[in-house]
Structure formats: structure tokens, C-alpha cells
Amino acid sequence: MPLSRKSSVLLRPRASTGRQVRPLGARYGRATSGRRAVTSTAPGRRARQWPALIAGLVVALAVLCAPGAAAEPPSRMGPQVVDSAGVLSAADEAQVLDAVDTLSRDHQVKLWVVYVRDFASMAPQDWADRTSELSGFSHRDLLLAVAVDDRGYWLDGTLPDGVSDAELDSLLAGSVEPDLRDQKWAQAAVDTAEGIGSAMRGGGVSWGVLLLLALAVVVAAGGLVLFSRKRRGDRDRAELSTARELDPTDSAALAKLSLPTLHALSRERLVEIDDAVRTSAEELALATSEFGETAVTPFRSALEAARAATAKAFTIRQQLDDAIPETPDQQRAMLIELIATAGKADRELDAQVTDFDAMRDLLIDAPARLDALTRDIVELTARMPGSEAELVRLDSTYPPSVVAPIHDNVRMALERIAFAQTNIDSARAALTQPVGRQGGAVAAIRAAEGALGQATTLLDAVDQAATNIQQARDGLPAALDELRTDLGSAQTLTEFGGADLGAAIATATAALNTPHAETDPLGAFHNAVTADAALDRAIAAASDRKLAVEDLRRRLDRTLTDAAARIDAASSFITTRRGGVDAEARTRLSEAQRHLDEARGLTGSAPERALVSAQTAAELGGRAMQLAQASVRTWETRQPMSGGGSQTGAVLGGILLNELLRGAMGGGSRRGGYGGGGGYRPGSFGGSSGSRRVSRGGRF
């Protein structure tokens, strides 16, 4: 929070607006004053006034005792602590103010507290949401609303970084609610402020560090080296933790970070925004099928802008990862640009979250949605035997390397279907709750939709694999014939071609003699196309002529088909296993897609350049698949021995997002929704920070 904003929060005059704490005795003071005025009236006149006075007192008592007299509708907060219910003493109010001021000063989080008699016949969540909206609260503001007669409360706002959902639930259930049940009104607010501050501070000084410092005094040089490395690692982690909180557009602040921290932060941001874009695309597809293209136009525009920014960020990462070295200053400038670009993409999505959620309120007609999801499960289940049989056929026909990208697809689809069924059941159970307590159905429906969408993609990939193999098989004879023809032409130019032509002839000959045309048509097709392209370039250089446009276009079309198949396979693999795929594989895939788009754009105007771009796209697509498979294997080795099942599959698929993902794979996401267990949450439309919204409360 900027210093100027912090000052305005802490120094706002407490008596400027809003309802102030009023001692109960003030009412009795007014009543006493009225009695003195009556005593000073002349006896005759006083006798005539008694009926009117009694009638007035009866009317006043009726108003004060009416059921809705104490109702407090939502209104703009003035002071940071408002006691409309009159339950705080002056000392209590000072204690609460001291606690919220400490939280604001130490952590730049402002906690507002309001006590009312009831929530004016509104649901606690609605009352708190409306009060926050009228008060213009930002992501640094939290509101604790307590209705002392209704015995209800609600905590509304954006959960600060460093506070997990589990810590918040423990604080509310273990401290705040017991305080409210015991009518310790001030202590409930104090515990809320202190509990949030304690969670943001963490566990304090590590005894392990202190012990290591003590041992460093007595151990030999080897121990000193280990201690030095640990301190350096702690500094790096602390710097990275601080870097995560920086504004991604603040280039001056980013420039102060070390290069290793900038590299680590850039990889985290790439994984986060890529996951956010993929999840948003899945959510947008569902919304489009429900509401049509016109209704989702602003969200599609935001998604396309975020995709463009993400692609640019991946291009910068690719340049940093390639074999051409950059100076430290060049690296720093490129990393700052990458982080800013990814941050822009994140904000493009987050700016639309509120409107998107309002459009796609999953509680509206939720039973019909659940019935449709159940029908989807039936349809997918009916597809399983055919897909499994197709996978068995592919396994028995082709070598493992050909089927590896889809080998687990049927099993994983079954896990996604089981996960979806569990969430459908949870959603139906949530809908039986009273109005205001059905929020769990939203997270369950989203999780089920995401799981069924991925199950469909997994089964489609099995079916598409056979199509891709058949396309390669159909195109292979023509590619080999073309290669033989060009090889014959090359033999007549050997004395002019030099080493390049000799190497191209050797590669082409090897491709013709490869015995894998039947067992691995995809690989044979790729080798033939690649060898033919290299041979064409060598022939052109040796004969000082260019290929005929028609001949070149045939090669280009085959290369584009090869590149598209490789990229589609890698994209499907990463999408359905994105919880275990790191930034490097995603970078190669993004770069492959960029080269493929470039090749398609140059097809008409510059086919020679298009062919080069298409070949590069095919190579990068294959490399992306290899890296993604290696990353998933690494992820799987880090899972607990008892892991597996539908929830583990949902985490791997990115349906449930782990708050500890950064620690698990060196880069993570703070994004997620509700549902699941153990810190896992389903994703939704929006950027990586969209899930930090907290809305908790209930009865005490």
C-alpha cells in the first residue's frame, strides 16, 4: 500500500461520518430533562397536559419496542469501529481500535468492525457485501460485521497473502466464534486482527537456523560452507517472497532484485498466467455454449488480449533460454519486460472477473446444470469402452514412443469422471441448505464442469491420435516418392554441392531406408518431410536455383501438417496435466505455436520463409512434449506414496490448484476457487490472484 494511502487510513478522524458509540445513559438523560420541564409547569396546565404526555410516552415506547426498530441497513462505514448495538464500553472501543491500528501499521491491512442489533432481515453475507460496496473498500480492506441479537456474523474482503484458508478457518472457529458466543464482543474483533497479523508474520525465528548458527561456531570448514549456502538460500527465498508482492509494472522496484530472483519470479509468473489463461478459456467455452457469442464478447476480448501478452512473455523467456547468451544488463531488462507483460495479461483477466461471475451465476437454475452434467457423465462413460479398445489397438500396433502421450488418457478420463460425480453429489447436497448457505454448490459445479471438460479432451485425444497416424500414413508414400525424386536430382549435383549436399543426401538416404514406416508412421513421416526439406535447400544452393512454387508448397503443406499434429499433441498433454508441467515446456510450446502461426501467415507471400518457420514449429512442438513428459514424471515422484485417485488426478490436471504449488515445483499459483481438500481449490475465469476473495461467517 502506498504511504499516502496508509496515512489516510490511519489518520481518518473517527467522528467524521457514520454512527458513533453512544452510551446507554444518554437516553435516560433526555427522559430526565423531560420530567424537569413538566415539574416547572403550573398545576392547572399540568393537569391538562397529562393525557397528551401519557399518549406520547405510549407511542414512543411502541416505536422503541417494535420488532424492526433496531434494524440497521447497510451503509457506508465512517469510523473504523462502529458500535450501533451499544455493546462496547469506552475501554472496549479503545482496545479494538488499538488492535486494528496495529494490523494496519504492521501489515497494511485495514480491518473495519461494525456491531449492529440485526442485519435488517438480510443474509449476513449480503449485508456485509453491500456495506463493503457502499464503503468503497479495496483489496486491502476487511470487514467484520456482527449482529448481536441475530447472533450472526460475517467476515468479508480479500484474504491477505500469507494467510491460508485453513488458518482463517481455524481462527474463526477456534477464537472468534467462541468469543461471540460468550458475548466478548471486543475480544472477538481483537482476536480477528491479531490472528490475521500472526498468520502474516509466520512462525517467527526458526530454531533450525539458530541451531545451525551455533553449530557453525564449532564445526570445521565444511560446516561453514554448508551454513553459508543455507544463508544464501534463505536470502534468495526471502527476496523472492518480497518480489512476489511487488507491482509487476514497477520497473524501478524490480530493477533492485538480483538476477536469480528475477529469473525465478519470471518462471512463476509464466506458469501462473498460463494456467489462468487455460482455465479462463475452459470457463469461457462453457459460458459461450450457455449465453452465446454476443454475451461473452468482452470476456473473449480480455482473454485474447491476455493470450497475446502471455505469448509475448513466453517469447522473451525463449530468447533467454536459447543458446545465444545475453549480458547481465540485457537479461535484467528482458526479465523486467517479461514480468510486466505477464502482469498485464493477469490484470486483463482479473478486470473481468466480477462481471463474468455476475453473468454466470451458477446458483441460478443449478438443478438443471447438475442434470446436464449427469447426462455428460453418462455420455462419457459410454465412450470409455470404445476409447479403451482404440488405445489397446494402438498399443499393440505401434511402439511405446508413439502412444506415450495418450497412454494414460483413458485411466485419467475415468478419474476425472469420478471426481465430477463426487462434486455433483456435493453440489446437490449444498442446494438442500437454506438460502445463503448454498455457496459450496458453486465451487462443486465449477469443479465438475472442469473435470468433465478434461475427460472429453482426454478421450478426444485418443480418437485424434488415430486420425493423425492415418494422415501420416496416407501422406507418407507421396513424401517418400518426392524424396526419391529429389535424391535422384541431387546425385547429379554432388560435385557442386559440397559438404552440405553430401550431408543432405546421407540424411535422405537414411530416411528412405528407415524400417519404421508401418510401426511408427508419425516418426517416418516427420523424418521424410524433414530430410526432403533439407535436401531441397542443398539442391537449390548447388544448382543456384529456387524450387518451383508448386513443389515448395507441397512440402510446406506437409510440414505444416506435421507441426500442427505435434503442437496439438503437446497442448493436449499440457492442458490435461498442467498441474505438473513447469515453465520450460510451456515456453517451448508457446514458441512452437508462434512459429506455426508465422508459417501460416507467410504461406502466400513468402513460402520459403514459411517452410523454415513450420520446421522450427515442428521441432519445438516435439521438444515441448518431451519436456512436459519429463516434468510430469518429476511431479509424480514427489507425490506421497499413498497418493493417487481422482483428487490427485484433478490436481495434476489443474482442476484443483494447490496453494503450496510454488514449493512443489519452483513456481506456483495463488489462483483457485472452492472445493476439494487439503488446500486445493478449483480454478475459475480470471487471473492468478482471483481466488484470494474471502467470504466467511455464520451463526455463533
XYZ file of C-alpha atoms in Angstrom:
700
model
C 0.000 0.000 0.000
C 1.440 3.422 -0.893
C 2.452 5.608 2.045
C -0.087 8.310 1.212
C -2.946 5.821 1.280
C -1.722 4.296 4.518
C -1.659 7.715 6.142
C -5.222 8.448 5.114
C -6.363 5.133 6.596
C -4.665 5.558 9.946
C -5.352 9.262 10.465
C -9.004 9.421 9.368
C -10.958 11.379 12.037
C -13.074 8.938 13.990
C -16.017 11.312 14.366
C -16.245 12.446 10.732
C -19.117 10.257 9.486
C -21.036 7.153 10.443
C -22.692 6.153 13.673
C -20.642 6.633 16.843
C -20.677 4.584 20.065
C -23.411 6.191 22.218
C -23.609 5.418 25.975
C -26.964 3.983 27.005
C -27.271 6.601 29.721
C -27.781 9.310 27.142
C -31.356 8.104 26.645
C -32.089 8.388 30.290
C -30.668 11.941 30.307
C -33.251 13.057 27.777
C -36.039 11.409 29.760
C -34.925 13.168 32.970
C -34.856 16.521 31.237
C -38.442 15.984 30.120
C -39.569 15.307 33.717
C -37.965 18.536 34.975
C -39.782 20.506 32.306
C -43.109 19.008 33.421
C -42.439 19.833 37.091
C -41.959 23.529 36.326
C -45.413 23.841 34.655
C -48.359 25.430 36.502
C -50.677 22.925 38.263
C -53.775 23.537 36.152
C -51.969 23.478 32.908
C -50.036 20.407 34.051
C -53.266 18.534 34.666
C -54.444 19.321 31.175
C -51.188 18.066 29.680
C -51.115 14.655 31.419
C -53.274 12.795 28.805
C -51.210 14.108 25.913
C -47.955 13.305 27.708
C -49.071 9.753 28.510
C -50.169 9.191 24.895
C -46.798 10.446 23.659
C -44.900 8.143 26.006
C -47.003 5.165 24.859
C -46.252 5.945 21.201
C -42.523 6.336 21.958
C -42.387 3.043 23.837
C -44.227 1.293 20.981
C -41.680 2.619 18.481
C -38.748 1.581 20.670
C -40.154 -1.918 21.228
C -41.226 -2.555 17.630
C -39.511 -5.627 16.091
C -37.747 -3.654 13.357
C -36.788 -0.652 15.474
C -33.183 -1.769 15.873
C -32.730 -2.857 12.266
C -29.510 -1.494 10.782
C -29.474 -1.446 6.966
C -26.106 -1.494 5.145
C -24.438 1.916 4.992
C -21.051 3.500 4.304
C -18.549 2.943 7.113
C -17.264 6.120 8.703
C -15.084 5.324 11.724
C -13.072 2.128 11.609
C -15.065 0.768 14.587
C -18.841 1.380 14.674
C -20.981 0.185 17.593
C -24.607 0.751 16.610
C -25.637 -2.028 19.030
C -24.148 -0.254 22.067
C -22.238 -3.283 23.337
C -18.777 -1.680 23.747
C -17.576 0.400 26.644
C -15.097 3.211 26.067
C -12.277 0.884 27.153
C -13.534 -1.851 24.828
C -13.601 0.533 21.882
C -10.051 1.702 22.629
C -8.866 -1.926 22.797
C -10.420 -2.752 19.395
C -9.045 0.406 17.793
C -5.564 -0.398 19.088
C -5.730 -3.913 17.571
C -6.941 -2.782 14.123
C -4.410 0.088 14.097
C -1.588 -2.396 14.835
C -2.731 -4.637 11.959
C -2.864 -1.678 9.588
C 0.519 -0.326 10.695
C 2.395 -3.653 10.607
C 0.811 -5.294 7.554
C -1.063 -2.559 5.626
C -4.335 -4.459 6.046
C -7.261 -2.415 7.352
C -9.891 -4.256 9.406
C -13.263 -2.480 9.799
C -15.566 -3.620 12.599
C -19.296 -2.925 12.964
C -21.715 -4.141 15.661
C -25.454 -3.934 14.916
C -28.547 -5.370 16.552
C -29.547 -7.337 13.438
C -28.886 -7.476 9.705
C -32.209 -5.861 8.735
C -33.729 -9.190 7.579
C -30.833 -9.644 5.108
C -28.493 -12.612 4.838
C -25.224 -11.870 6.709
C -23.175 -12.226 3.519
C -25.458 -9.863 1.574
C -25.399 -7.285 4.387
C -21.587 -7.387 4.582
C -21.146 -7.323 0.776
C -23.427 -4.287 0.468
C -21.674 -2.420 3.301
C -18.257 -3.092 1.694
C -19.553 -1.858 -1.654
C -21.039 1.348 -0.193
C -17.777 1.969 1.698
C -15.612 1.648 -1.435
C -13.299 -0.911 0.140
C -10.175 -2.045 -1.744
C -8.277 -5.361 -1.682
C -6.515 -4.137 1.493
C -9.788 -3.813 3.457
C -11.594 -6.459 5.515
C -14.997 -6.041 7.162
C -16.103 -7.890 10.328
C -19.878 -7.422 10.789
C -21.568 -8.742 13.981
C -25.333 -8.825 14.654
C -25.619 -9.265 18.421
C -29.358 -10.041 18.545
C -29.384 -12.203 15.393
C -26.274 -13.983 16.710
C -24.731 -13.898 13.256
C -21.511 -12.501 11.833
C -19.646 -12.244 8.519
C -16.030 -11.540 7.500
C -15.825 -10.038 4.013
C -12.878 -8.886 1.865
C -9.758 -10.142 0.080
C -7.701 -12.651 2.066
C -4.187 -11.182 2.529
C -1.205 -13.052 1.073
C 0.433 -15.185 3.738
C -2.902 -16.220 5.298
C -4.172 -19.620 4.135
C -7.821 -20.675 4.148
C -7.008 -23.276 6.793
C -5.508 -20.594 9.079
C -8.557 -18.365 8.582
C -10.997 -21.196 9.323
C -9.020 -22.122 12.456
C -9.054 -18.502 13.638
C -12.818 -18.102 13.141
C -13.811 -21.471 14.622
C -11.239 -21.516 17.425
C -11.287 -17.906 18.684
C -13.792 -15.545 17.090
C -16.944 -17.657 17.324
C -16.317 -18.713 20.978
C -15.771 -15.022 21.866
C -19.076 -14.070 20.218
C -20.965 -16.912 21.918
C -19.647 -15.676 25.279
C -20.634 -12.084 24.350
C -16.997 -10.987 24.425
C -17.716 -8.513 21.652
C -14.472 -6.529 21.826
C -12.315 -9.651 22.203
C -13.793 -11.139 19.005
C -12.569 -8.157 16.960
C -9.193 -8.112 18.755
C -8.682 -11.833 18.095
C -9.573 -11.339 14.415
C -6.998 -8.553 13.979
C -4.279 -10.314 15.967
C -4.935 -13.695 14.296
C -4.604 -12.247 10.783
C -1.439 -10.391 11.787
C 0.056 -13.514 13.344
C -0.638 -15.573 10.214
C 1.014 -12.912 8.013
C 4.090 -12.833 10.253
C 4.523 -16.612 10.088
C 6.045 -18.757 12.757
C 8.806 -16.401 13.861
C 12.500 -17.203 14.166
C 13.433 -20.741 13.066
C 15.135 -22.797 15.785
C 16.835 -24.717 12.984
C 18.595 -21.531 11.872
C 19.647 -20.741 15.444
C 20.968 -24.270 15.889
C 22.838 -24.059 12.615
C 24.422 -20.775 13.743
C 25.526 -22.412 16.978
C 26.966 -25.422 15.194
C 28.795 -23.169 12.723
C 30.970 -21.912 15.582
C 32.362 -25.375 16.366
C 32.275 -27.256 13.083
C 35.084 -27.316 10.543
C 35.375 -25.524 7.247
C 32.915 -27.902 5.589
C 30.214 -26.949 8.075
C 30.916 -23.264 7.456
C 30.444 -23.782 3.720
C 27.104 -25.514 4.268
C 25.963 -22.747 6.595
C 26.967 -20.106 4.083
C 24.979 -21.863 1.368
C 21.920 -22.086 3.589
C 22.077 -18.387 4.429
C 22.358 -17.556 0.758
C 19.353 -19.774 0.052
C 17.359 -18.108 2.843
C 18.186 -14.677 1.426
C 17.153 -15.800 -2.033
C 13.856 -17.183 -0.716
C 13.199 -14.049 1.319
C 13.947 -11.848 -1.696
C 11.680 -13.979 -3.883
C 8.907 -13.777 -1.284
C 9.231 -9.979 -1.298
C 9.372 -9.900 -5.093
C 6.040 -11.721 -5.329
C 4.342 -8.782 -3.603
C 5.751 -6.123 -5.949
C 3.661 -4.390 -8.567
C 4.707 -6.107 -11.828
C 4.669 -2.741 -13.604
C 7.025 -1.126 -11.064
C 10.218 -1.416 -13.101
C 12.255 0.587 -10.575
C 11.448 -1.870 -7.765
C 12.059 -4.885 -9.990
C 15.427 -3.475 -11.098
C 16.668 -3.721 -7.491
C 16.205 -7.515 -7.427
C 19.028 -9.932 -8.151
C 19.147 -11.787 -11.466
C 18.444 -15.232 -9.904
C 15.348 -13.811 -8.200
C 14.155 -12.205 -11.432
C 14.622 -15.491 -13.269
C 12.698 -17.442 -10.590
C 9.933 -14.832 -10.466
C 9.602 -14.815 -14.256
C 9.115 -18.596 -14.324
C 6.490 -18.390 -11.583
C 4.620 -15.656 -13.422
C 4.685 -17.646 -16.678
C 3.227 -20.746 -15.011
C 0.601 -18.675 -13.188
C -0.610 -16.710 -16.204
C -0.525 -19.748 -18.497
C -2.693 -21.681 -16.017
C -5.001 -18.668 -15.668
C -5.384 -18.341 -19.461
C -6.060 -22.065 -19.916
C -8.597 -22.193 -17.069
C -10.280 -18.991 -18.290
C -10.530 -20.452 -21.799
C -12.279 -23.557 -20.429
C -14.706 -21.447 -18.384
C -15.351 -19.128 -21.348
C -16.160 -22.080 -23.618
C -18.815 -23.223 -21.152
C -20.228 -19.702 -20.839
C -20.334 -19.326 -24.642
C -22.376 -22.502 -25.011
C -24.844 -21.148 -22.429
C -25.180 -17.472 -23.326
C -23.914 -17.177 -26.932
C -21.045 -15.261 -28.542
C -22.565 -11.793 -28.108
C -22.882 -12.064 -24.330
C -19.280 -13.203 -23.848
C -17.677 -10.708 -26.266
C -15.981 -8.558 -23.563
C -14.610 -11.650 -21.838
C -13.335 -13.122 -25.097
C -11.611 -9.809 -25.873
C -9.966 -9.835 -22.455
C -8.879 -13.439 -22.931
C -7.397 -12.766 -26.375
C -5.503 -9.752 -25.037
C -4.190 -11.876 -22.165
C -3.175 -14.610 -24.624
C -1.265 -12.124 -26.763
C 0.560 -10.740 -23.731
C 1.291 -14.268 -22.499
C 2.697 -15.294 -25.874
C 4.966 -12.247 -25.829
C 6.199 -13.162 -22.340
C 6.951 -16.732 -23.457
C 8.875 -15.388 -26.451
C 11.111 -13.377 -24.127
C 11.662 -16.467 -21.945
C 12.581 -18.466 -25.057
C 15.186 -15.846 -26.019
C 16.655 -16.056 -22.529
C 16.761 -19.869 -22.708
C 18.267 -20.222 -26.176
C 21.946 -20.759 -26.984
C 22.643 -17.063 -27.660
C 23.960 -15.508 -24.412
C 22.877 -12.086 -23.126
C 24.788 -9.746 -20.867
C 23.526 -9.340 -17.278
C 22.093 -5.912 -18.159
C 20.288 -7.351 -21.172
C 18.914 -10.206 -19.061
C 17.667 -7.772 -16.419
C 15.879 -5.603 -18.992
C 14.298 -8.628 -20.678
C 13.166 -10.153 -17.374
C 11.572 -6.899 -16.209
C 9.717 -6.675 -19.526
C 8.602 -10.322 -19.213
C 7.234 -9.842 -15.677
C 5.454 -6.630 -16.656
C 3.932 -8.317 -19.715
C 2.701 -11.296 -17.681
C 1.300 -8.903 -15.071
C -0.592 -7.055 -17.782
C -2.097 -10.306 -19.020
C -3.113 -11.197 -15.459
C -4.866 -7.863 -14.987
C -6.679 -8.203 -18.333
C -8.401 -11.265 -16.906
C -8.910 -10.054 -13.333
C -10.634 -6.899 -14.593
C -13.474 -9.060 -15.940
C -13.944 -11.452 -13.009
C -16.805 -9.595 -11.305
C -18.829 -9.180 -14.492
C -18.143 -12.768 -15.552
C -19.279 -14.172 -12.206
C -22.379 -11.979 -12.315
C -23.237 -13.286 -15.792
C -22.583 -16.899 -14.955
C -24.156 -17.206 -11.526
C -24.010 -20.938 -11.065
C -26.703 -20.912 -8.402
C -29.284 -19.828 -10.978
C -31.052 -22.945 -12.259
C -28.383 -25.069 -10.544
C -30.503 -28.271 -10.565
C -30.757 -28.080 -14.362
C -26.989 -27.586 -14.610
C -26.397 -30.625 -12.442
C -28.804 -32.696 -14.543
C -26.880 -31.663 -17.688
C -23.587 -32.622 -16.043
C -25.035 -36.000 -15.104
C -26.023 -36.545 -18.738
C -22.466 -35.646 -19.757
C -21.144 -38.297 -17.363
C -23.439 -40.888 -18.933
C -22.243 -39.964 -22.451
C -18.565 -40.007 -21.469
C -18.960 -43.306 -19.661
C -20.498 -44.774 -22.794
C -17.418 -43.654 -24.765
C -14.977 -45.340 -22.401
C -15.086 -48.909 -23.849
C -14.516 -47.672 -27.397
C -11.657 -45.383 -26.369
C -10.093 -48.129 -24.275
C -10.316 -50.575 -27.176
C -8.766 -47.993 -29.507
C -5.932 -47.429 -27.047
C -5.316 -51.195 -26.786
C -5.218 -51.377 -30.580
C -2.728 -48.522 -30.797
C -0.586 -50.067 -28.040
C -0.441 -53.378 -29.886
C 0.260 -51.769 -33.270
C 2.822 -49.064 -32.567
C 5.888 -48.703 -30.349
C 5.521 -47.114 -26.886
C 7.048 -43.820 -28.022
C 4.148 -43.245 -30.442
C 1.403 -43.946 -27.892
C 3.176 -42.442 -24.834
C 1.399 -39.029 -24.945
C -2.038 -40.703 -24.689
C -1.134 -43.920 -22.872
C -2.811 -42.836 -19.598
C -5.689 -40.872 -21.137
C -8.457 -43.451 -20.597
C -7.466 -44.016 -16.958
C -7.212 -40.287 -16.331
C -10.580 -39.682 -18.011
C -12.135 -42.242 -15.661
C -10.595 -40.402 -12.690
C -11.975 -37.072 -13.949
C -15.440 -38.608 -14.328
C -15.314 -39.999 -10.764
C -14.168 -36.604 -9.483
C -17.009 -34.895 -11.360
C -19.592 -37.301 -9.907
C -18.332 -36.611 -6.378
C -18.693 -32.859 -6.911
C -22.152 -33.239 -8.476
C -23.256 -35.106 -5.354
C -21.692 -32.390 -3.161
C -23.471 -29.676 -5.142
C -26.841 -31.373 -4.782
C -26.280 -31.671 -1.038
C -25.328 -27.979 -0.821
C -28.519 -26.964 -2.637
C -30.576 -28.534 0.147
C -29.180 -25.970 2.595
C -31.093 -22.747 3.395
C -30.639 -19.733 1.132
C -27.365 -18.007 1.959
C -25.599 -21.284 2.764
C -25.541 -22.768 -0.736
C -22.214 -21.252 -1.780
C -20.500 -24.647 -1.759
C -22.569 -25.651 -4.796
C -20.791 -23.042 -6.942
C -17.323 -24.496 -6.358
C -18.606 -28.047 -6.819
C -20.318 -27.233 -10.144
C -17.197 -25.488 -11.437
C -15.013 -28.412 -10.413
C -17.374 -30.895 -12.073
C -17.518 -28.863 -15.290
C -13.737 -28.597 -15.426
C -13.306 -32.335 -14.780
C -15.789 -33.343 -17.478
C -14.231 -30.930 -19.942
C -10.834 -32.511 -19.392
C -12.291 -36.030 -19.585
C -13.694 -35.125 -23.009
C -10.313 -33.741 -24.114
C -8.539 -36.893 -22.926
C -10.858 -39.205 -24.850
C -10.812 -36.948 -27.927
C -7.011 -37.126 -27.892
C -7.181 -40.933 -28.116
C -9.505 -40.709 -31.126
C -7.462 -37.901 -32.720
C -4.262 -39.917 -32.361
C -5.568 -42.499 -34.785
C -6.528 -39.707 -37.214
C -3.060 -38.137 -37.002
C -1.400 -41.502 -37.569
C -3.648 -42.181 -40.533
C -2.869 -38.764 -42.024
C 0.832 -39.519 -41.683
C 0.347 -42.969 -43.201
C -1.640 -41.521 -46.135
C 0.888 -38.768 -46.781
C 3.989 -40.906 -46.355
C 4.054 -42.535 -49.844
C 3.914 -39.176 -51.608
C 6.572 -37.767 -49.291
C 8.876 -40.736 -49.948
C 8.304 -40.516 -53.726
C 9.178 -36.824 -53.612
C 12.265 -37.635 -51.565
C 13.402 -40.294 -54.081
C 12.920 -37.867 -56.977
C 14.935 -35.145 -55.242
C 17.582 -37.646 -54.238
C 17.999 -38.605 -57.890
C 18.403 -34.925 -58.800
C 20.904 -34.447 -56.005
C 23.095 -37.308 -57.246
C 23.789 -35.346 -60.453
C 24.925 -32.288 -58.470
C 27.333 -33.876 -55.992
C 30.393 -32.148 -57.474
C 28.720 -28.740 -56.944
C 27.047 -29.279 -53.632
C 29.968 -29.669 -51.259
C 29.580 -30.844 -47.662
C 26.027 -29.515 -47.249
C 24.674 -31.513 -50.170
C 26.553 -34.631 -49.038
C 25.031 -34.416 -45.581
C 21.546 -33.851 -47.010
C 21.921 -36.879 -49.315
C 23.009 -39.049 -46.372
C 20.013 -37.918 -44.285
C 17.582 -38.504 -47.160
C 19.005 -41.968 -47.807
C 18.630 -42.872 -44.137
C 15.009 -41.656 -44.159
C 14.229 -43.820 -47.185
C 15.812 -46.858 -45.558
C 14.106 -46.419 -42.161
C 12.114 -49.589 -41.460
C 9.558 -47.843 -39.196
C 7.023 -46.779 -41.804
C 4.458 -49.284 -40.507
C 5.284 -49.321 -36.815
C 5.859 -45.560 -36.466
C 4.206 -43.693 -39.364
C 4.277 -40.378 -37.496
C 8.037 -40.599 -36.991
C 8.655 -41.846 -40.515
C 6.525 -39.036 -41.965
C 8.374 -36.451 -39.897
C 11.781 -37.830 -40.918
C 10.835 -37.918 -44.592
C 9.479 -34.368 -44.581
C 12.486 -33.037 -42.675
C 15.013 -34.827 -44.892
C 13.244 -33.651 -48.052
C 13.270 -30.046 -46.898
C 16.996 -30.217 -46.093
C 17.697 -31.854 -49.444
C 15.722 -29.174 -51.281
C 17.782 -26.438 -49.672
C 21.026 -28.213 -50.571
C 19.908 -28.754 -54.184
C 18.906 -25.109 -54.509
C 22.290 -23.970 -53.258
C 24.178 -26.399 -55.507
C 22.207 -25.670 -58.692
C 21.821 -21.937 -57.998
C 18.068 -22.070 -58.435
C 14.966 -21.984 -56.281
C 12.357 -24.648 -56.015
C 9.259 -24.250 -58.092
C 6.483 -22.593 -56.106
C 4.130 -25.558 -56.510
C 6.794 -28.038 -55.369
C 7.660 -25.867 -52.389
C 4.032 -25.521 -51.363
C 3.556 -29.289 -51.309
C 6.477 -29.592 -48.911
C 5.166 -26.676 -46.894
C 1.705 -28.230 -46.558
C 3.166 -31.499 -45.290
C 5.445 -29.678 -42.863
C 2.511 -27.608 -41.569
C 0.516 -30.814 -41.029
C 3.424 -32.355 -39.128
C 3.919 -29.252 -36.977
C 0.210 -28.884 -36.186
C -0.043 -32.546 -35.110
C 2.954 -32.213 -32.782
C 1.706 -28.962 -31.279
C -1.835 -30.303 -30.807
C -0.481 -33.377 -29.024
C 1.758 -31.298 -26.728
C -1.029 -28.788 -25.992
C -3.486 -31.544 -25.095
C -0.870 -33.197 -22.870
C -0.054 -29.950 -21.025
C -3.697 -28.860 -20.678
C -4.741 -32.118 -19.026
C -1.607 -32.365 -16.853
C -0.851 -28.690 -16.263
C -0.611 -29.127 -12.511
C 2.707 -30.924 -13.054
C 4.148 -29.044 -16.048
C 6.763 -26.331 -15.482
C 7.549 -23.153 -17.399
C 10.165 -24.632 -19.758
C 7.763 -26.978 -21.570
C 5.127 -24.245 -21.790
C 7.722 -21.858 -23.208
C 8.668 -24.286 -25.975
C 5.003 -24.909 -26.790
C 4.236 -21.190 -26.958
C 7.232 -20.646 -29.203
C 6.186 -23.565 -31.424
C 2.704 -22.073 -31.786
C 4.214 -18.680 -32.639
C 6.341 -20.205 -35.404
C 3.354 -22.168 -36.725
C 1.209 -19.015 -36.827
C 4.064 -17.193 -38.553
C 4.393 -20.005 -41.117
C 0.683 -19.913 -41.880
C 0.812 -16.151 -42.278
C 3.749 -16.351 -44.714
C 2.336 -19.190 -46.826
C 1.030 -16.906 -49.539
C 3.710 -14.216 -49.608
C 6.966 -15.983 -48.643
C 6.700 -19.790 -48.807
C 10.455 -20.259 -48.324
C 10.378 -18.435 -45.007
C 7.110 -20.181 -44.113
C 8.786 -23.574 -44.587
C 11.605 -22.643 -42.213
C 9.103 -21.430 -39.584
C 6.985 -24.578 -39.957
C 10.044 -26.816 -39.479
C 11.020 -24.849 -36.385
C 7.454 -25.196 -35.068
C 7.571 -28.984 -35.528
C 10.909 -29.279 -33.705
C 9.758 -27.077 -30.814
C 6.438 -28.930 -30.565
C 8.277 -32.217 -30.165
C 10.647 -30.683 -27.628
C 7.692 -29.267 -25.651
C 6.175 -32.754 -25.436
C 9.454 -34.281 -24.211
C 9.924 -31.600 -21.552
C 6.282 -31.831 -20.417
C 6.523 -35.613 -20.041
C 9.731 -35.258 -18.021
C 8.139 -32.576 -15.839
C 5.081 -34.756 -15.124
C 7.331 -37.705 -14.219
C 9.197 -35.457 -11.773
C 5.890 -34.247 -10.311
C 4.645 -37.816 -9.859
C 7.807 -38.867 -7.976
C 7.196 -36.061 -5.456
C 3.683 -37.183 -4.584
C 3.073 -39.081 -1.321
C 3.267 -42.874 -1.580
C -0.440 -43.084 -0.684
C -1.392 -40.553 -3.371
C -3.391 -41.199 -6.498
C -7.052 -41.415 -7.247
C -9.433 -38.828 -8.595
C -8.236 -35.929 -6.419
C -4.567 -36.421 -7.327
C -5.619 -36.582 -10.963
C -7.586 -33.352 -10.530
C -4.515 -31.652 -9.046
C -2.352 -32.886 -11.926
C -4.975 -31.663 -14.385
C -5.030 -28.199 -12.802
C -8.718 -28.524 -11.842
C -7.711 -28.253 -8.175
C -4.949 -25.716 -7.576
C -2.518 -26.258 -4.698
C -1.667 -23.214 -2.572
C 1.751 -24.836 -1.956
C 2.475 -25.283 -5.673
C 5.388 -22.860 -5.539
C 7.167 -25.007 -3.031
C 6.432 -28.189 -5.004
C 7.775 -27.187 -8.415
C 9.677 -23.945 -8.011
C 6.852 -21.774 -9.295
C 3.197 -21.712 -8.358
C -0.169 -20.182 -8.474
C -2.248 -18.419 -5.911
C -5.284 -18.979 -8.038
C -8.191 -21.250 -7.084
C -11.793 -21.477 -6.041
C -13.703 -23.558 -3.537
C -13.912 -27.333 -3.221
C -11.531 -30.202 -2.632
C -9.479 -30.615 0.495
C -6.031 -30.082 1.939
C -5.565 -26.597 0.489
C -6.755 -27.477 -3.056
C -9.285 -25.327 -4.917
C -10.865 -25.453 -8.380
C -9.927 -22.696 -10.794
C -12.256 -20.234 -12.490
C -12.212 -17.438 -15.038
C -9.740 -14.665 -14.126
C -6.073 -14.038 -13.336
C -3.901 -15.894 -10.878
C -4.955 -13.694 -7.902
C -8.695 -14.053 -8.444
C -9.138 -16.664 -5.720
C -7.972 -14.562 -2.757
C -11.515 -13.279 -2.168
C -12.663 -14.419 1.285
C -16.257 -14.608 2.464
C -16.756 -16.401 5.780
C -19.254 -16.303 8.564
C -22.281 -17.954 10.141
C -24.042 -18.237 13.481
C -22.470 -18.196 16.920
